[in-house]
Amino acid sequence: VLRVKNNKKMLIKNKMKNILLLCCLFSFQAFAYEKHCENENATVIARLEKELDDCKGNYDVVSSEALIQAHRASARCMIDVADKLFDNFYVKNNKQVKAHFKNLTKSIYDYFYDNMLASDFAAENHMAAVYSESAEAEATYYIREAVRKYIHNIKAECEEKSF
């Protein structure tokens, strides 16, 4: 009976330690994101964030082909923002990072086109234009998120450096 009580106490102690460690981890992260990148890099980062937010195609169109072109224009804009980010903050590894990002965007397009158009059902449904538009929309979304993640990480690294 005594051993069971001691085991329960140890379990409670271990749970409390884990809870304390988790609290410290989350409070450290919250503290880390309150810092500000207060140099000329902050201005560049803010400009890139704004440019990314402005990457929108003209979606006031009715044809699938026009929607596809709107998604492609938006994605090209986002890729241009990524290139500016790489030119400013990935100088030492610029070629490599750009090549990896190019491979990533190609893989995103390949994945969504395969996902939406390569099945046997897609061929039977004769809905290639609609499926193509859906694939472009999904690819554009994931490219935007990838660029957002690059900007988020650079911003965090800049904030850490200025701390």
Tab-separated table of C-alpha atoms in Angstrom, residues 10-93:
chain	number	residue	atom	x	y	z
A	10	MET	CA	5.855	10.287	-8.109
A	11	LEU	CA	3.384	10.282	-10.996
A	12	ILE	CA	1.819	13.506	-9.757
A	13	LYS	CA	5.270	15.073	-9.341
A	14	ASN	CA	6.265	14.045	-12.871
A	15	LYS	CA	3.020	15.424	-14.293
A	16	MET	CA	3.588	18.713	-12.471
A	17	LYS	CA	7.137	18.904	-13.829
A	18	ASN	CA	5.878	18.290	-17.355
A	19	ILE	CA	3.193	20.945	-16.962
A	20	LEU	CA	5.773	23.406	-15.645
A	21	LEU	CA	8.103	22.648	-18.565
A	22	LEU	CA	5.275	23.152	-21.060
A	23	CYS	CA	4.332	26.456	-19.423
A	24	CYS	CA	7.931	27.625	-19.639
A	25	LEU	CA	8.151	26.575	-23.271
A	26	PHE	CA	4.987	28.436	-24.276
A	27	SER	CA	5.800	31.524	-22.240
A	28	PHE	CA	9.280	31.647	-23.802
A	29	GLN	CA	7.763	31.487	-27.287
A	30	ALA	CA	5.281	34.216	-26.436
A	31	PHE	CA	8.128	36.377	-25.128
A	32	ALA	CA	10.221	35.692	-28.219
A	33	TYR	CA	7.533	36.938	-30.574
A	34	GLU	CA	7.088	40.213	-28.700
A	35	LYS	CA	10.524	41.362	-29.794
A	36	HIS	CA	10.843	43.643	-32.765
A	37	CYS	CA	13.284	43.684	-35.617
A	38	GLU	CA	14.208	47.364	-35.406
A	39	ASN	CA	16.711	47.885	-38.167
A	40	GLU	CA	16.558	48.431	-41.915
A	41	ASN	CA	15.748	44.731	-42.329
A	42	ALA	CA	12.409	45.290	-40.611
A	43	THR	CA	11.462	47.736	-43.343
A	44	VAL	CA	12.368	45.247	-46.060
A	45	ILE	CA	10.445	42.464	-44.318
A	46	ALA	CA	7.362	44.675	-43.909
A	47	ARG	CA	7.530	45.649	-47.591
A	48	LEU	CA	7.746	42.003	-48.637
A	49	GLU	CA	4.786	41.101	-46.427
A	50	LYS	CA	2.772	43.893	-48.066
A	51	GLU	CA	3.833	42.808	-51.552
A	52	LEU	CA	2.763	39.245	-50.791
A	53	ASP	CA	-0.612	40.449	-49.547
A	54	ASP	CA	-1.005	42.435	-52.780
A	55	CYS	CA	-0.406	39.368	-54.974
A	56	LYS	CA	-3.924	38.890	-56.177
A	57	GLY	CA	-5.144	37.951	-59.591
A	58	ASN	CA	-8.178	39.359	-61.351
A	59	TYR	CA	-10.825	36.847	-60.306
A	60	ASP	CA	-13.747	38.835	-61.738
A	61	VAL	CA	-13.831	36.602	-64.782
A	62	VAL	CA	-16.172	33.861	-65.880
A	63	SER	CA	-14.136	31.442	-67.978
A	64	SER	CA	-12.003	28.678	-66.532
A	65	GLU	CA	-9.076	29.724	-68.711
A	66	ALA	CA	-9.256	33.291	-67.371
A	67	LEU	CA	-9.366	31.972	-63.794
A	68	ILE	CA	-6.336	29.794	-64.485
A	69	GLN	CA	-4.477	32.819	-65.843
A	70	ALA	CA	-5.470	34.842	-62.757
A	71	HIS	CA	-4.105	32.129	-60.451
A	72	ARG	CA	-0.886	31.931	-62.464
A	73	ALA	CA	-0.407	35.710	-62.336
A	74	SER	CA	-0.924	35.640	-58.577
A	75	ALA	CA	1.531	32.751	-58.163
A	76	ARG	CA	4.137	34.509	-60.350
A	77	CYS	CA	3.814	37.581	-58.133
A	78	MET	CA	4.360	35.432	-55.021
A	79	ILE	CA	7.397	33.768	-56.589
A	80	ASP	CA	8.792	37.238	-57.366
A	81	VAL	CA	8.331	38.189	-53.700
A	82	ALA	CA	10.169	35.019	-52.677
A	83	ASP	CA	13.016	35.874	-55.062
A	84	LYS	CA	13.312	39.349	-53.493
A	85	LEU	CA	13.357	37.744	-50.053
A	86	PHE	CA	16.106	35.342	-51.133
A	87	ASP	CA	18.117	38.182	-52.709
A	88	ASN	CA	17.951	40.170	-49.468
A	89	PHE	CA	18.273	37.531	-46.770
A	90	TYR	CA	19.777	34.411	-48.356
A	91	VAL	CA	22.778	35.975	-50.059
A	92	LYS	CA	25.271	33.248	-49.106
A	93	ASN	CA	23.006	30.404	-50.266
